[in-house]
Amino acid sequence: EIVLTQSPGTLSLSPGERATLSCRASQSVSSSYLAWYQQKPGQAPRLLIYGASSRATGIPDRFSGSGSGTDFTLTISRLEPEDFAVYYCQQYGSPRFTFGPGTKVDIK
Amino acid sequence: EVQLVESGGGLVQPGRSLRLSCAASGFTFDDYAMHWVRQAPGKGLEWVSGISWNSGSIGYADSVKGRFTISRDNAKNSLYLQMNSLRAEDTALYYCAKARRTWVAGAFDYWGQGTLVTVSS
């Protein structure tokens, strides 16, 4: 089973700042089958990025993903008030579709 | 518009069973894999189980293997999760999620609002 580790656990930033979130896998993720999700309190998760770097439908271009192999990054170029949430990475290249523990982005 | 509506959650005693359902609409159900993901109160996301478009491939998390059974009825556009021998640690909000592909290689692009399962005596 591929284990995903996310860092930092919490990121405290101000609106307008750049956010950089990390996701590291215990082994190489097949074909960059790595996704990022955003979850706000009381809501279901929302797909942001798939294939490590492709934005899902309707996702603003301030969200970008990069990486391959075992190291992946989600970048939010300029934080908007609605971006303060928890972000999860997920690998879906093997039949154990594991999630990382999440990074909370909160307002500084 | 894609819609996923879960049902079947509730309060159940340890050791008992529960069956969750997910009614899907707004897309061609039998073209995609489907999954169950759960979230314990105040915790992160945990993938529980998934099933390919034709039920030919099925997977389970180690935490539920042997106790939970996933199935789908493509004629009814429905996904199910039979949960047996329930434990307190199965208490969570259970989400139904649609994948972008027929099995692996598909991220989860639509999610339901979840159904709450509480296991307690």
PDB file of N, CA, C and O in Angstrom, chain B residues 4-76:
ATOM      1  N   LEU B   4     -25.252  12.516  -6.667  1.00  0.00           N
ATOM      2  CA  LEU B   4     -25.026  11.293  -5.907  1.00  0.00           C
ATOM      3  C   LEU B   4     -25.701  11.483  -4.562  1.00  0.00           C
ATOM      4  O   LEU B   4     -25.363  12.417  -3.823  1.00  0.00           O
ATOM      5  N   VAL B   5     -26.657  10.612  -4.248  1.00  0.00           N
ATOM      6  CA  VAL B   5     -27.420  10.757  -3.018  1.00  0.00           C
ATOM      7  C   VAL B   5     -27.307   9.471  -2.203  1.00  0.00           C
ATOM      8  O   VAL B   5     -27.821   8.425  -2.604  1.00  0.00           O
ATOM      9  N   GLU B   6     -26.636   9.599  -1.059  1.00  0.00           N
ATOM     10  CA  GLU B   6     -26.453   8.444  -0.172  1.00  0.00           C
ATOM     11  C   GLU B   6     -27.625   8.312   0.779  1.00  0.00           C
ATOM     12  O   GLU B   6     -28.273   9.307   1.144  1.00  0.00           O
ATOM     13  N   SER B   7     -27.871   7.084   1.208  1.00  0.00           N
ATOM     14  CA  SER B   7     -28.904   6.821   2.206  1.00  0.00           C
ATOM     15  C   SER B   7     -28.548   5.541   2.953  1.00  0.00           C
ATOM     16  O   SER B   7     -27.647   4.803   2.548  1.00  0.00           O
ATOM     17  N   GLY B   8     -29.272   5.313   4.055  1.00  0.00           N
ATOM     18  CA  GLY B   8     -29.086   4.067   4.785  1.00  0.00           C
ATOM     19  C   GLY B   8     -28.298   4.188   6.077  1.00  0.00           C
ATOM     20  O   GLY B   8     -28.185   3.216   6.821  1.00  0.00           O
ATOM     21  N   GLY B   9     -27.744   5.351   6.350  1.00  0.00           N
ATOM     22  CA  GLY B   9     -26.988   5.525   7.584  1.00  0.00           C
ATOM     23  C   GLY B   9     -27.896   5.560   8.800  1.00  0.00           C
ATOM     24  O   GLY B   9     -29.125   5.588   8.680  1.00  0.00           O
ATOM     25  N   GLY B  10     -27.289   5.539   9.962  1.00  0.00           N
ATOM     26  CA  GLY B  10     -28.055   5.597  11.192  1.00  0.00           C
ATOM     27  C   GLY B  10     -27.262   5.089  12.373  1.00  0.00           C
ATOM     28  O   GLY B  10     -26.055   4.851  12.265  1.00  0.00           O
ATOM     29  N   LEU B  11     -27.953   4.938  13.496  1.00  0.00           N
ATOM     30  CA  LEU B  11     -27.338   4.434  14.725  1.00  0.00           C
ATOM     31  C   LEU B  11     -27.508   2.917  14.775  1.00  0.00           C
ATOM     32  O   LEU B  11     -28.627   2.402  14.621  1.00  0.00           O
ATOM     33  N   VAL B  12     -26.415   2.214  14.994  1.00  0.00           N
ATOM     34  CA  VAL B  12     -26.450   0.748  15.013  1.00  0.00           C
ATOM     35  C   VAL B  12     -25.544   0.250  16.131  1.00  0.00           C
ATOM     36  O   VAL B  12     -24.527   0.890  16.448  1.00  0.00           O
ATOM     37  N   GLN B  13     -25.908  -0.865  16.724  1.00  0.00           N
ATOM     38  CA  GLN B  13     -25.101  -1.431  17.810  1.00  0.00           C
ATOM     39  C   GLN B  13     -23.878  -2.162  17.258  1.00  0.00           C
ATOM     40  O   GLN B  13     -23.913  -2.691  16.128  1.00  0.00           O
ATOM     41  N   PRO B  14     -22.812  -2.215  18.034  1.00  0.00           N
ATOM     42  CA  PRO B  14     -21.637  -2.979  17.606  1.00  0.00           C
ATOM     43  C   PRO B  14     -22.014  -4.423  17.289  1.00  0.00           C
ATOM     44  O   PRO B  14     -22.838  -5.025  17.971  1.00  0.00           O
ATOM     45  N   GLY B  15     -21.417  -4.935  16.201  1.00  0.00           N
ATOM     46  CA  GLY B  15     -21.674  -6.290  15.780  1.00  0.00           C
ATOM     47  C   GLY B  15     -22.841  -6.448  14.821  1.00  0.00           C
ATOM     48  O   GLY B  15     -22.981  -7.504  14.193  1.00  0.00           O
ATOM     49  N   ARG B  16     -23.638  -5.392  14.682  1.00  0.00           N
ATOM     50  CA  ARG B  16     -24.785  -5.460  13.780  1.00  0.00           C
ATOM     51  C   ARG B  16     -24.407  -5.041  12.370  1.00  0.00           C
ATOM     52  O   ARG B  16     -23.237  -4.738  12.089  1.00  0.00           O
ATOM     53  N   SER B  17     -25.401  -5.056  11.488  1.00  0.00           N
ATOM     54  CA  SER B  17     -25.166  -4.767  10.070  1.00  0.00           C
ATOM     55  C   SER B  17     -25.951  -3.546   9.614  1.00  0.00           C
ATOM     56  O   SER B  17     -26.936  -3.158  10.246  1.00  0.00           O
ATOM     57  N   LEU B  18     -25.498  -2.981   8.498  1.00  0.00           N
ATOM     58  CA  LEU B  18     -26.157  -1.831   7.880  1.00  0.00           C
ATOM     59  C   LEU B  18     -25.842  -1.868   6.393  1.00  0.00           C
ATOM     60  O   LEU B  18     -24.745  -2.311   5.989  1.00  0.00           O
ATOM     61  N   ARG B  19     -26.791  -1.421   5.570  1.00  0.00           N
ATOM     62  CA  ARG B  19     -26.553  -1.365   4.129  1.00  0.00           C
ATOM     63  C   ARG B  19     -26.729   0.059   3.644  1.00  0.00           C
ATOM     64  O   ARG B  19     -27.814   0.642   3.816  1.00  0.00           O
ATOM     65  N   LEU B  20     -25.683   0.602   3.071  1.00  0.00           N
ATOM     66  CA  LEU B  20     -25.739   1.940   2.495  1.00  0.00           C
ATOM     67  C   LEU B  20     -26.068   1.841   1.013  1.00  0.00           C
ATOM     68  O   LEU B  20     -25.666   0.897   0.331  1.00  0.00           O
ATOM     69  N   SER B  21     -26.755   2.869   0.523  1.00  0.00           N
ATOM     70  CA  SER B  21     -27.071   2.962  -0.892  1.00  0.00           C
ATOM     71  C   SER B  21     -26.655   4.326  -1.415  1.00  0.00           C
ATOM     72  O   SER B  21     -26.600   5.300  -0.661  1.00  0.00           O
ATOM     73  N   CYS B  22     -26.370   4.379  -2.699  1.00  0.00           N
ATOM     74  CA  CYS B  22     -26.046   5.636  -3.364  1.00  0.00           C
ATOM     75  C   CYS B  22     -26.776   5.657  -4.694  1.00  0.00           C
ATOM     76  O   CYS B  22     -26.527   4.798  -5.553  1.00  0.00           O
ATOM     77  N   ALA B  23     -27.682   6.605  -4.853  1.00  0.00           N
ATOM     78  CA  ALA B  23     -28.430   6.752  -6.101  1.00  0.00           C
ATOM     79  C   ALA B  23     -27.734   7.785  -6.973  1.00  0.00           C
ATOM     80  O   ALA B  23     -27.512   8.921  -6.534  1.00  0.00           O
ATOM     81  N   ALA B  24     -27.399   7.389  -8.197  1.00  0.00           N
ATOM     82  CA  ALA B  24     -26.653   8.247  -9.107  1.00  0.00           C
ATOM     83  C   ALA B  24     -27.529   8.724 -10.253  1.00  0.00           C
ATOM     84  O   ALA B  24     -28.406   7.978 -10.729  1.00  0.00           O
ATOM     85  N   SER B  25     -27.292   9.941 -10.701  1.00  0.00           N
ATOM     86  CA  SER B  25     -28.010  10.468 -11.853  1.00  0.00           C
ATOM     87  C   SER B  25     -27.158  11.526 -12.528  1.00  0.00           C
ATOM     88  O   SER B  25     -26.202  12.049 -11.936  1.00  0.00           O
ATOM     89  N   GLY B  26     -27.503  11.834 -13.772  1.00  0.00           N
ATOM     90  CA  GLY B  26     -26.821  12.894 -14.498  1.00  0.00           C
ATOM     91  C   GLY B  26     -25.597  12.460 -15.273  1.00  0.00           C
ATOM     92  O   GLY B  26     -24.905  13.306 -15.850  1.00  0.00           O
ATOM     93  N   PHE B  27     -25.305  11.172 -15.305  1.00  0.00           N
ATOM     94  CA  PHE B  27     -24.188  10.657 -16.093  1.00  0.00           C
ATOM     95  C   PHE B  27     -24.463   9.188 -16.416  1.00  0.00           C
ATOM     96  O   PHE B  27     -25.377   8.569 -15.847  1.00  0.00           O
ATOM     97  N   THR B  28     -23.680   8.639 -17.327  1.00  0.00           N
ATOM     98  CA  THR B  28     -23.831   7.239 -17.708  1.00  0.00           C
ATOM     99  C   THR B  28     -23.158   6.368 -16.657  1.00  0.00           C
ATOM    100  O   THR B  28     -21.939   6.181 -16.670  1.00  0.00           O
ATOM    101  N   PHE B  29     -23.953   5.880 -15.741  1.00  0.00           N
ATOM    102  CA  PHE B  29     -23.449   5.213 -14.543  1.00  0.00           C
ATOM    103  C   PHE B  29     -22.496   4.068 -14.863  1.00  0.00           C
ATOM    104  O   PHE B  29     -21.438   3.932 -14.238  1.00  0.00           O
ATOM    105  N   ASP B  30     -22.824   3.241 -15.837  1.00  0.00           N
ATOM    106  CA  ASP B  30     -22.020   2.047 -16.090  1.00  0.00           C
ATOM    107  C   ASP B  30     -20.757   2.324 -16.905  1.00  0.00           C
ATOM    108  O   ASP B  30     -20.095   1.390 -17.344  1.00  0.00           O
ATOM    109  N   ASP B  31     -20.393   3.592 -17.075  1.00  0.00           N
ATOM    110  CA  ASP B  31     -19.133   3.944 -17.717  1.00  0.00           C
ATOM    111  C   ASP B  31     -18.005   4.198 -16.717  1.00  0.00           C
ATOM    112  O   ASP B  31     -16.849   4.395 -17.120  1.00  0.00           O
ATOM    113  N   TYR B  32     -18.334   4.218 -15.431  1.00  0.00           N
ATOM    114  CA  TYR B  32     -17.357   4.685 -14.449  1.00  0.00           C
ATOM    115  C   TYR B  32     -17.277   3.785 -13.214  1.00  0.00           C
ATOM    116  O   TYR B  32     -18.272   3.188 -12.791  1.00  0.00           O
ATOM    117  N   ALA B  33     -16.070   3.761 -12.626  1.00  0.00           N
ATOM    118  CA  ALA B  33     -15.909   3.138 -11.316  1.00  0.00           C
ATOM    119  C   ALA B  33     -16.576   4.021 -10.259  1.00  0.00           C
ATOM    120  O   ALA B  33     -16.753   5.230 -10.456  1.00  0.00           O
ATOM    121  N   MET B  34     -16.932   3.383  -9.154  1.00  0.00           N
ATOM    122  CA  MET B  34     -17.549   4.092  -8.043  1.00  0.00           C
ATOM    123  C   MET B  34     -16.861   3.675  -6.746  1.00  0.00           C
ATOM    124  O   MET B  34     -16.335   2.564  -6.626  1.00  0.00           O
ATOM    125  N   HIS B  35     -16.894   4.570  -5.760  1.00  0.00           N
ATOM    126  CA  HIS B  35     -16.171   4.333  -4.528  1.00  0.00           C
ATOM    127  C   HIS B  35     -16.962   4.788  -3.314  1.00  0.00           C
ATOM    128  O   HIS B  35     -17.843   5.651  -3.413  1.00  0.00           O
ATOM    129  N   TRP B  36     -16.590   4.225  -2.178  1.00  0.00           N
ATOM    130  CA  TRP B  36     -17.032   4.713  -0.872  1.00  0.00           C
ATOM    131  C   TRP B  36     -15.808   5.246  -0.126  1.00  0.00           C
ATOM    132  O   TRP B  36     -14.774   4.576  -0.053  1.00  0.00           O
ATOM    133  N   VAL B  37     -15.966   6.440   0.429  1.00  0.00           N
ATOM    134  CA  VAL B  37     -14.924   7.083   1.221  1.00  0.00           C
ATOM    135  C   VAL B  37     -15.575   7.522   2.527  1.00  0.00           C
ATOM    136  O   VAL B  37     -16.690   8.034   2.515  1.00  0.00           O
ATOM    137  N   ARG B  38     -14.886   7.338   3.640  1.00  0.00           N
ATOM    138  CA  ARG B  38     -15.480   7.735   4.914  1.00  0.00           C
ATOM    139  C   ARG B  38     -14.607   8.748   5.634  1.00  0.00           C
ATOM    140  O   ARG B  38     -13.406   8.885   5.353  1.00  0.00           O
ATOM    141  N   GLN B  39     -15.242   9.442   6.562  1.00  0.00           N
ATOM    142  CA  GLN B  39     -14.545  10.466   7.342  1.00  0.00           C
ATOM    143  C   GLN B  39     -15.074  10.420   8.769  1.00  0.00           C
ATOM    144  O   GLN B  39     -16.233  10.782   9.023  1.00  0.00           O
ATOM    145  N   ALA B  40     -14.260   9.930   9.677  1.00  0.00           N
ATOM    146  CA  ALA B  40     -14.632   9.912  11.084  1.00  0.00           C
ATOM    147  C   ALA B  40     -14.713  11.354  11.594  1.00  0.00           C
ATOM    148  O   ALA B  40     -14.060  12.252  11.037  1.00  0.00           O
ATOM    149  N   PRO B  41     -15.486  11.589  12.625  1.00  0.00           N
ATOM    150  CA  PRO B  41     -15.661  12.958  13.137  1.00  0.00           C
ATOM    151  C   PRO B  41     -14.329  13.630  13.442  1.00  0.00           C
ATOM    152  O   PRO B  41     -13.514  13.106  14.196  1.00  0.00           O
ATOM    153  N   GLY B  42     -14.089  14.770  12.809  1.00  0.00           N
ATOM    154  CA  GLY B  42     -12.870  15.538  13.042  1.00  0.00           C
ATOM    155  C   GLY B  42     -11.611  14.957  12.439  1.00  0.00           C
ATOM    156  O   GLY B  42     -10.511  15.464  12.694  1.00  0.00           O
ATOM    157  N   LYS B  43     -11.745  13.925  11.621  1.00  0.00           N
ATOM    158  CA  LYS B  43     -10.576  13.250  11.040  1.00  0.00           C
ATOM    159  C   LYS B  43     -10.500  13.448   9.531  1.00  0.00           C
ATOM    160  O   LYS B  43     -11.332  14.135   8.936  1.00  0.00           O
ATOM    161  N   GLY B  44      -9.515  12.814   8.922  1.00  0.00           N
ATOM    162  CA  GLY B  44      -9.311  12.932   7.486  1.00  0.00           C
ATOM    163  C   GLY B  44     -10.125  11.927   6.689  1.00  0.00           C
ATOM    164  O   GLY B  44     -10.949  11.184   7.222  1.00  0.00           O
ATOM    165  N   LEU B  45      -9.868  11.920   5.388  1.00  0.00           N
ATOM    166  CA  LEU B  45     -10.575  11.036   4.472  1.00  0.00           C
ATOM    167  C   LEU B  45      -9.922   9.653   4.468  1.00  0.00           C
ATOM    168  O   LEU B  45      -8.685   9.540   4.468  1.00  0.00           O
ATOM    169  N   GLU B  46     -10.754   8.627   4.418  1.00  0.00           N
ATOM    170  CA  GLU B  46     -10.259   7.255   4.322  1.00  0.00           C
ATOM    171  C   GLU B  46     -11.024   6.545   3.213  1.00  0.00           C
ATOM    172  O   GLU B  46     -12.246   6.412   3.285  1.00  0.00           O
ATOM    173  N   TRP B  47     -10.302   6.090   2.188  1.00  0.00           N
ATOM    174  CA  TRP B  47     -10.922   5.283   1.153  1.00  0.00           C
ATOM    175  C   TRP B  47     -11.353   3.950   1.768  1.00  0.00           C
ATOM    176  O   TRP B  47     -10.567   3.311   2.465  1.00  0.00           O
ATOM    177  N   VAL B  48     -12.587   3.542   1.499  1.00  0.00           N
ATOM    178  CA  VAL B  48     -13.142   2.329   2.082  1.00  0.00           C
ATOM    179  C   VAL B  48     -13.170   1.195   1.064  1.00  0.00           C
ATOM    180  O   VAL B  48     -12.687   0.090   1.326  1.00  0.00           O
ATOM    181  N   SER B  49     -13.756   1.474  -0.103  1.00  0.00           N
ATOM    182  CA  SER B  49     -13.935   0.425  -1.096  1.00  0.00           C
ATOM    183  C   SER B  49     -14.247   1.041  -2.448  1.00  0.00           C
ATOM    184  O   SER B  49     -14.771   2.155  -2.523  1.00  0.00           O
ATOM    185  N   GLY B  50     -13.917   0.305  -3.500  1.00  0.00           N
ATOM    186  CA  GLY B  50     -14.225   0.750  -4.846  1.00  0.00           C
ATOM    187  C   GLY B  50     -14.610  -0.418  -5.730  1.00  0.00           C
ATOM    188  O   GLY B  50     -14.255  -1.574  -5.452  1.00  0.00           O
ATOM    189  N   ILE B  51     -15.332  -0.107  -6.810  1.00  0.00           N
ATOM    190  CA  ILE B  51     -15.802  -1.144  -7.727  1.00  0.00           C
ATOM    191  C   ILE B  51     -15.710  -0.611  -9.155  1.00  0.00           C
ATOM    192  O   ILE B  51     -16.062   0.545  -9.422  1.00  0.00           O
ATOM    193  N   SER B  52     -15.210  -1.427 -10.046  1.00  0.00           N
ATOM    194  CA  SER B  52     -15.070  -1.002 -11.431  1.00  0.00           C
ATOM    195  C   SER B  52     -16.412  -0.924 -12.124  1.00  0.00           C
ATOM    196  O   SER B  52     -17.452  -1.348 -11.593  1.00  0.00           O
ATOM    197  N   TRP B  53     -16.412  -0.406 -13.337  1.00  0.00           N
ATOM    198  CA  TRP B  53     -17.643  -0.146 -14.070  1.00  0.00           C
ATOM    199  C   TRP B  53     -18.524  -1.376 -14.237  1.00  0.00           C
ATOM    200  O   TRP B  53     -19.746  -1.295 -14.178  1.00  0.00           O
ATOM    201  N   ASN B  54     -17.884  -2.541 -14.399  1.00  0.00           N
ATOM    202  CA  ASN B  54     -18.638  -3.773 -14.657  1.00  0.00           C
ATOM    203  C   ASN B  54     -18.582  -4.754 -13.488  1.00  0.00           C
ATOM    204  O   ASN B  54     -18.920  -5.929 -13.660  1.00  0.00           O
ATOM    205  N   SER B  55     -18.150  -4.268 -12.331  1.00  0.00           N
ATOM    206  CA  SER B  55     -18.015  -5.094 -11.118  1.00  0.00           C
ATOM    207  C   SER B  55     -16.916  -6.142 -11.235  1.00  0.00           C
ATOM    208  O   SER B  55     -16.788  -7.004 -10.362  1.00  0.00           O
ATOM    209  N   GLY B  56     -16.100  -6.067 -12.279  1.00  0.00           N
ATOM    210  CA  GLY B  56     -15.038  -7.046 -12.473  1.00  0.00           C
ATOM    211  C   GLY B  56     -13.854  -6.865 -11.546  1.00  0.00           C
ATOM    212  O   GLY B  56     -13.116  -7.816 -11.283  1.00  0.00           O
ATOM    213  N   SER B  57     -13.658  -5.659 -11.062  1.00  0.00           N
ATOM    214  CA  SER B  57     -12.567  -5.364 -10.126  1.00  0.00           C
ATOM    215  C   SER B  57     -13.144  -4.683  -8.903  1.00  0.00           C
ATOM    216  O   SER B  57     -13.951  -3.759  -9.026  1.00  0.00           O
ATOM    217  N   ILE B  58     -12.723  -5.153  -7.754  1.00  0.00           N
ATOM    218  CA  ILE B  58     -13.217  -4.628  -6.475  1.00  0.00           C
ATOM    219  C   ILE B  58     -12.033  -4.525  -5.530  1.00  0.00           C
ATOM    220  O   ILE B  58     -11.137  -5.385  -5.539  1.00  0.00           O
ATOM    221  N   GLY B  59     -12.038  -3.479  -4.720  1.00  0.00           N
ATOM    222  CA  GLY B  59     -10.977  -3.312  -3.735  1.00  0.00           C
ATOM    223  C   GLY B  59     -11.540  -2.847  -2.403  1.00  0.00           C
ATOM    224  O   GLY B  59     -12.590  -2.192  -2.353  1.00  0.00           O
ATOM    225  N   TYR B  60     -10.805  -3.190  -1.344  1.00  0.00           N
ATOM    226  CA  TYR B  60     -11.207  -2.799   0.009  1.00  0.00           C
ATOM    227  C   TYR B  60      -9.990  -2.318   0.790  1.00  0.00           C
ATOM    228  O   TYR B  60      -8.872  -2.813   0.610  1.00  0.00           O
ATOM    229  N   ALA B  61     -10.236  -1.382   1.692  1.00  0.00           N
ATOM    230  CA  ALA B  61      -9.204  -1.027   2.653  1.00  0.00           C
ATOM    231  C   ALA B  61      -9.031  -2.194   3.621  1.00  0.00           C
ATOM    232  O   ALA B  61      -9.985  -2.933   3.891  1.00  0.00           O
ATOM    233  N   ASP B  62      -7.832  -2.344   4.148  1.00  0.00           N
ATOM    234  CA  ASP B  62      -7.578  -3.431   5.086  1.00  0.00           C
ATOM    235  C   ASP B  62      -8.507  -3.364   6.294  1.00  0.00           C
ATOM    236  O   ASP B  62      -8.895  -4.382   6.863  1.00  0.00           O
ATOM    237  N   SER B  63      -8.880  -2.153   6.686  1.00  0.00           N
ATOM    238  CA  SER B  63      -9.689  -1.954   7.884  1.00  0.00           C
ATOM    239  C   SER B  63     -11.102  -2.518   7.763  1.00  0.00           C
ATOM    240  O   SER B  63     -11.781  -2.716   8.777  1.00  0.00           O
ATOM    241  N   VAL B  64     -11.559  -2.776   6.532  1.00  0.00           N
ATOM    242  CA  VAL B  64     -12.935  -3.263   6.342  1.00  0.00           C
ATOM    243  C   VAL B  64     -12.995  -4.590   5.600  1.00  0.00           C
ATOM    244  O   VAL B  64     -14.074  -5.188   5.491  1.00  0.00           O
ATOM    245  N   LYS B  65     -11.857  -5.067   5.111  1.00  0.00           N
ATOM    246  CA  LYS B  65     -11.844  -6.294   4.327  1.00  0.00           C
ATOM    247  C   LYS B  65     -12.384  -7.454   5.138  1.00  0.00           C
ATOM    248  O   LYS B  65     -12.019  -7.630   6.305  1.00  0.00           O
ATOM    249  N   GLY B  66     -13.286  -8.207   4.528  1.00  0.00           N
ATOM    250  CA  GLY B  66     -13.908  -9.348   5.201  1.00  0.00           C
ATOM    251  C   GLY B  66     -15.175  -8.994   5.951  1.00  0.00           C
ATOM    252  O   GLY B  66     -15.921  -9.886   6.367  1.00  0.00           O
ATOM    253  N   ARG B  67     -15.415  -7.708   6.130  1.00  0.00           N
ATOM    254  CA  ARG B  67     -16.630  -7.266   6.849  1.00  0.00           C
ATOM    255  C   ARG B  67     -17.581  -6.486   5.948  1.00  0.00           C
ATOM    256  O   ARG B  67     -18.800  -6.553   6.126  1.00  0.00           O
ATOM    257  N   PHE B  68     -17.029  -5.723   5.009  1.00  0.00           N
ATOM    258  CA  PHE B  68     -17.837  -4.898   4.113  1.00  0.00           C
ATOM    259  C   PHE B  68     -17.840  -5.516   2.714  1.00  0.00           C
ATOM    260  O   PHE B  68     -16.846  -6.103   2.276  1.00  0.00           O
ATOM    261  N   THR B  69     -18.964  -5.324   2.003  1.00  0.00           N
ATOM    262  CA  THR B  69     -19.074  -5.785   0.619  1.00  0.00           C
ATOM    263  C   THR B  69     -19.674  -4.685  -0.233  1.00  0.00           C
ATOM    264  O   THR B  69     -20.760  -4.171   0.080  1.00  0.00           O
ATOM    265  N   ILE B  70     -18.959  -4.325  -1.280  1.00  0.00           N
ATOM    266  CA  ILE B  70     -19.438  -3.314  -2.213  1.00  0.00           C
ATOM    267  C   ILE B  70     -20.108  -4.009  -3.388  1.00  0.00           C
ATOM    268  O   ILE B  70     -19.705  -5.107  -3.790  1.00  0.00           O
ATOM    269  N   SER B  71     -21.128  -3.365  -3.933  1.00  0.00           N
ATOM    270  CA  SER B  71     -21.788  -3.881  -5.131  1.00  0.00           C
ATOM    271  C   SER B  71     -22.435  -2.735  -5.871  1.00  0.00           C
ATOM    272  O   SER B  71     -22.577  -1.625  -5.334  1.00  0.00           O
ATOM    273  N   ARG B  72     -22.840  -2.992  -7.088  1.00  0.00           N
ATOM    274  CA  ARG B  72     -23.530  -1.980  -7.880  1.00  0.00           C
ATOM    275  C   ARG B  72     -24.576  -2.657  -8.743  1.00  0.00           C
ATOM    276  O   ARG B  72     -24.441  -3.826  -9.110  1.00  0.00           O
ATOM    277  N   ASP B  73     -25.597  -1.887  -9.077  1.00  0.00           N
ATOM    278  CA  ASP B  73     -26.644  -2.345  -9.984  1.00  0.00           C
ATOM    279  C   ASP B  73     -26.730  -1.304 -11.091  1.00  0.00           C
ATOM    280  O   ASP B  73     -27.323  -0.237 -10.895  1.00  0.00           O
ATOM    281  N   ASN B  74     -26.121  -1.593 -12.210  1.00  0.00           N
ATOM    282  CA  ASN B  74     -26.075  -0.611 -13.301  1.00  0.00           C
ATOM    283  C   ASN B  74     -27.456  -0.344 -13.891  1.00  0.00           C
ATOM    284  O   ASN B  74     -27.713   0.752 -14.401  1.00  0.00           O
ATOM    285  N   ALA B  75     -28.345  -1.293 -13.812  1.00  0.00           N
ATOM    286  CA  ALA B  75     -29.705  -1.083 -14.321  1.00  0.00           C
ATOM    287  C   ALA B  75     -30.466  -0.072 -13.463  1.00  0.00           C
ATOM    288  O   ALA B  75     -31.368   0.610 -13.945  1.00  0.00           O
ATOM    289  N   LYS B  76     -30.081   0.017 -12.190  1.00  0.00           N
ATOM    290  CA  LYS B  76     -30.749   0.941 -11.271  1.00  0.00           C
ATOM    291  C   LYS B  76     -29.900   2.166 -10.953  1.00  0.00           C
ATOM    292  O   LYS B  76     -30.287   2.978 -10.104  1.00  0.00           O
TER     293      LYS B  76
END
